[in-house]
Coordinates of C-alpha atoms in Angstrom, one line a residue:
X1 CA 35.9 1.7 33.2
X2 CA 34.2 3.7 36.1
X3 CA 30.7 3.2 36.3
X4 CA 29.5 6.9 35.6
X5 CA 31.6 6.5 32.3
X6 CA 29.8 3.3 31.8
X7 CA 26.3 4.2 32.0
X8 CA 27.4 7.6 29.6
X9 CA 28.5 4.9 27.3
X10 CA 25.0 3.3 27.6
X11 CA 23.2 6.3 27.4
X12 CA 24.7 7.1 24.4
X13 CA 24.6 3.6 22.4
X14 CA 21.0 3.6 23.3
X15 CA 20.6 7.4 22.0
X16 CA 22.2 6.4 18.8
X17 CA 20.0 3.0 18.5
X18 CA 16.7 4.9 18.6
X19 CA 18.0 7.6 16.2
X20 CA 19.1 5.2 13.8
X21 CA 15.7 3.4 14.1
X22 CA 13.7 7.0 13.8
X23 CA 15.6 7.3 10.7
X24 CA 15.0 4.0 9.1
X25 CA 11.8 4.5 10.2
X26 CA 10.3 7.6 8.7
X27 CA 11.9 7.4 4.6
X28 CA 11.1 9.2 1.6
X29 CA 11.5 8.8 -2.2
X30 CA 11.5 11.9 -5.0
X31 CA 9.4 10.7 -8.0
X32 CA 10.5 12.7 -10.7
X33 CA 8.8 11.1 -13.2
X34 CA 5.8 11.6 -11.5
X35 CA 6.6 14.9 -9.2
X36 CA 5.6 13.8 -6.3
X37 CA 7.5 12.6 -2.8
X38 CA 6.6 10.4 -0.9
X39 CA 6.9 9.6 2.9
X40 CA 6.4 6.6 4.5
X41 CA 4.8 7.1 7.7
X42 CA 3.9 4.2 10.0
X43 CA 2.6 0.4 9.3
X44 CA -0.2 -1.6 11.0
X45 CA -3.0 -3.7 11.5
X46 CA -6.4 -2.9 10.0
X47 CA -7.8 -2.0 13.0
X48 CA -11.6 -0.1 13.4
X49 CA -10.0 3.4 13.2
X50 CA -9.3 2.7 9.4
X51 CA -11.9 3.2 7.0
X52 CA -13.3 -0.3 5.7
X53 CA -12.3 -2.1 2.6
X54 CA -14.3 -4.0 0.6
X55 CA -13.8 -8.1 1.8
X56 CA -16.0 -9.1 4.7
X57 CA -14.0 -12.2 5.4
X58 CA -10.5 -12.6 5.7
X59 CA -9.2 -16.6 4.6
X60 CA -7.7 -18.4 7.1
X61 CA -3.9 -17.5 7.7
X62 CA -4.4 -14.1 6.0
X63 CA -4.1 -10.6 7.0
X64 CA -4.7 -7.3 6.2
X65 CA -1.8 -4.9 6.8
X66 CA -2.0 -0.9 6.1
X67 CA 0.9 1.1 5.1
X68 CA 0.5 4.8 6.1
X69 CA 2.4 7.4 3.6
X70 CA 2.3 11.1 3.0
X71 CA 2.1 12.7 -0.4
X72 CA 3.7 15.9 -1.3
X73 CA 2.8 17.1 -4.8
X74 CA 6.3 18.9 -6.3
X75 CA 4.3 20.6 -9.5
X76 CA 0.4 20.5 -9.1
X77 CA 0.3 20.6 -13.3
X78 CA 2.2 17.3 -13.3
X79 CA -1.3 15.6 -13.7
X80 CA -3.1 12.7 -12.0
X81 CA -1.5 10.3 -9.4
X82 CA -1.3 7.3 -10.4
X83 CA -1.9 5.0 -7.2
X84 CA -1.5 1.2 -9.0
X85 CA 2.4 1.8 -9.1
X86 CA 2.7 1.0 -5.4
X87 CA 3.6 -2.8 -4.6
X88 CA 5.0 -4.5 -1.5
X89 CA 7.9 -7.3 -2.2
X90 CA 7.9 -9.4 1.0
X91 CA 11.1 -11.7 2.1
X92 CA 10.5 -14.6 3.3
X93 CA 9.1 -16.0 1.2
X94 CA 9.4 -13.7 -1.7
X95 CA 6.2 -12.6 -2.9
X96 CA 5.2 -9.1 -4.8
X97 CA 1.5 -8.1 -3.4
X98 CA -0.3 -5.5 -5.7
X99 CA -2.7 -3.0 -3.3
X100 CA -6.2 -4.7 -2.1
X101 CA -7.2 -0.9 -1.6
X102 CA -6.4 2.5 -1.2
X103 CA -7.4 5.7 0.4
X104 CA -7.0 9.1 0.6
X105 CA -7.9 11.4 3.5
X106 CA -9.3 15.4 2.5
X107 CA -8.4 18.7 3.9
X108 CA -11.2 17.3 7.0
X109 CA -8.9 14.6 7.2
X110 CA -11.5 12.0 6.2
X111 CA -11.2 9.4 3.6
X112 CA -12.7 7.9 1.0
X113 CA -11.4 4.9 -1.7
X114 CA -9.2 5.6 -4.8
X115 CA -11.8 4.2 -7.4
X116 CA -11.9 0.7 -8.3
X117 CA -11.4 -0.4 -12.0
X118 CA -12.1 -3.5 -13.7
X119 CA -11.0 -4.2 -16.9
X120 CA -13.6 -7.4 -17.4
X121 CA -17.3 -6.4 -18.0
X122 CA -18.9 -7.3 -14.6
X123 CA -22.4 -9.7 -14.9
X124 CA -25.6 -7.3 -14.6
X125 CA -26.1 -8.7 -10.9
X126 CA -22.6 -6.5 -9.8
X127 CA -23.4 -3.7 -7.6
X128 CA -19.9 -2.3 -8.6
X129 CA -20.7 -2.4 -12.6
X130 CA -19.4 1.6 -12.1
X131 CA -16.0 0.0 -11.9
X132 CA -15.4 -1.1 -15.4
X133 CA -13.2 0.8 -17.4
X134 CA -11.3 -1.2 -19.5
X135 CA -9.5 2.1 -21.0
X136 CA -7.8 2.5 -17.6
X137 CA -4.0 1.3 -17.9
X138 CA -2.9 -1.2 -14.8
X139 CA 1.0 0.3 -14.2
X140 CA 1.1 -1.9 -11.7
X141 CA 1.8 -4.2 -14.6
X142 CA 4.8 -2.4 -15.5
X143 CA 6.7 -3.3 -12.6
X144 CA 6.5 -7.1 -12.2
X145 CA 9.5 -8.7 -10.8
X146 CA 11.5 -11.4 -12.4
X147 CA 11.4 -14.1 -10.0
X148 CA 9.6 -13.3 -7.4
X149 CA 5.7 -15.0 -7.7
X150 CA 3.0 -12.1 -7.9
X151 CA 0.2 -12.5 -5.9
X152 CA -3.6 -11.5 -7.3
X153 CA -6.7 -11.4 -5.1
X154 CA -9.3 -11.8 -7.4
X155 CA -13.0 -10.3 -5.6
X156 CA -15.8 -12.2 -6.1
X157 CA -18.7 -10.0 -8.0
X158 CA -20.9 -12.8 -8.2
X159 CA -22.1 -15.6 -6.2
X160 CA -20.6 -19.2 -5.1
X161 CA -23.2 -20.8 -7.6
X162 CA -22.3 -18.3 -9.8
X163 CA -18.5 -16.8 -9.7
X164 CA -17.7 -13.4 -11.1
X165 CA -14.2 -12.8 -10.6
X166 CA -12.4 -10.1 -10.9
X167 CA -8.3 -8.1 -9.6
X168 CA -9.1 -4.7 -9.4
X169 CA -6.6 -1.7 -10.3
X170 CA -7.5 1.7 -9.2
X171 CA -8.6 5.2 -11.4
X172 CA -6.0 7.8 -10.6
X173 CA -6.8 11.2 -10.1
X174 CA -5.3 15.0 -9.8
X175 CA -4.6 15.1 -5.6
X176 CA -3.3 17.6 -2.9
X177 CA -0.8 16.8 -0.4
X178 CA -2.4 14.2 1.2
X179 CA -1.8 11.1 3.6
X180 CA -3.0 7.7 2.3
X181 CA -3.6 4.2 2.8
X182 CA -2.0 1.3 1.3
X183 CA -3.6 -2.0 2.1
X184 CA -2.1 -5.4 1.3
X185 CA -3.5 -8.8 1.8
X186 CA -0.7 -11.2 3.3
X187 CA -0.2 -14.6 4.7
X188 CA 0.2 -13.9 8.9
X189 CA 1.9 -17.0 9.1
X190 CA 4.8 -16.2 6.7
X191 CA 5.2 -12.6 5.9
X192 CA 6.9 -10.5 8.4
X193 CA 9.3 -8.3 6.5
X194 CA 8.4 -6.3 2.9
X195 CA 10.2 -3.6 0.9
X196 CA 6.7 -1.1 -0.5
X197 CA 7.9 0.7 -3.9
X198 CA 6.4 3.1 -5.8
X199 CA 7.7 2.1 -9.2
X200 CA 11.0 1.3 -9.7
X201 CA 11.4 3.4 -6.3
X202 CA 11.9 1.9 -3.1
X203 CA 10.2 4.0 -0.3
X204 CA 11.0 2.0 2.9
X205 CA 11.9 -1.3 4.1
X206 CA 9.2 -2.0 6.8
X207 CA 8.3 -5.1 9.3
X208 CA 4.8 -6.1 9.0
X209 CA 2.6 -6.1 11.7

């Protein structure tokens, strides 16, 4: 083989290598049930540009990793969107993570937090009491996984003398087309891979930065 028919053959593997990453990369799932699709966008590291969630501290070994998707609403009388059916199954090990927190960004492009829900009566102390709703179904219950160990990140309402725990869900509510943010807590040391479903959908296969 010349050389000039070489490098065309380079050019060309590479050319197919980063279309066939572009469109691995950018997937999107139809939700009948729910009319809505949804696009996964990008995943990364919680970094100052995203808006704040709620835990001061991260744990040794843990991370915070934020899954970007778009939203596109196929009948706007479907009814609310129901943000707790989104979970990330990890490989290696194989955990399912329900969503430490969720946002949505407005027509100004800004965001601000699906609402938090508690099902267990938080202690008079609580400056999120506004959270409990125990009428307020967790889906994300729905969609447990045989054999694969869920993880819960219960938030401490209280104090360390005195513990108020609690695993928040989220309200959902009627939405436009809209990007939003999916944060997950996950071990940096082990988790590098996850599949994020809505569901019983799968959206995307992702690595985890």
């Amino acid at each position: 083989m010349s050389m000039i028919k070489r490098n065309k053959s380079l050019i060309i593997t590479g050319i197919l290598t980063i279309l066939l990453s572009i469109e691995s990369y950018a997937q999107k799932a139809t939700i009948e049930q729910d009319s809505v699709q949804i696009e996964f966008i990008k995943n990364d590291k919680l970094k100052n540009k995203y808006p704040k969630t709620y835990i001061d501290k991260l744990s040794n070994g843990f991370r915070i990793t934020v899954l970007e998707v778009d939203i596109k609403n196929i009948d706007l009388k479907k009814g609310k969107f129901d943000p707790n059916k989104f979970y990330l199954i990890s490989e290696k090990p194989k955990f399912q993570y329900r969503p430490l927190d969720i946002f949505i960004a407005d027509d100004k492009n800004e965001y601000s937090r699906f609402d938090l829900v508690t099902k267990k009566k938080p202690k008079a102390t609580s400056k999120m009491q506004e959270t409990y709703d125990p009428n307020i179904k967790d889906t994300y219950l729905d969609y447990k996984i045989d054999g694969v160990s869920g993880i819960k990140i219960p938030i401490n309402l209280g104090s360390a003398e005195f513990p108020d725990k609690h695993v928040f869900h989220f309200k959902p509510k009627a939405i436009n087309d809209s990007r939003i943010l999916i944060y997950f807590y996950l071990s940096s040391d082990f988790i590098k891979s996850g599949t994020l479903y809505y569901g019983n959908e799968k959206i995307t296969e992702t690595k985890l930065k």
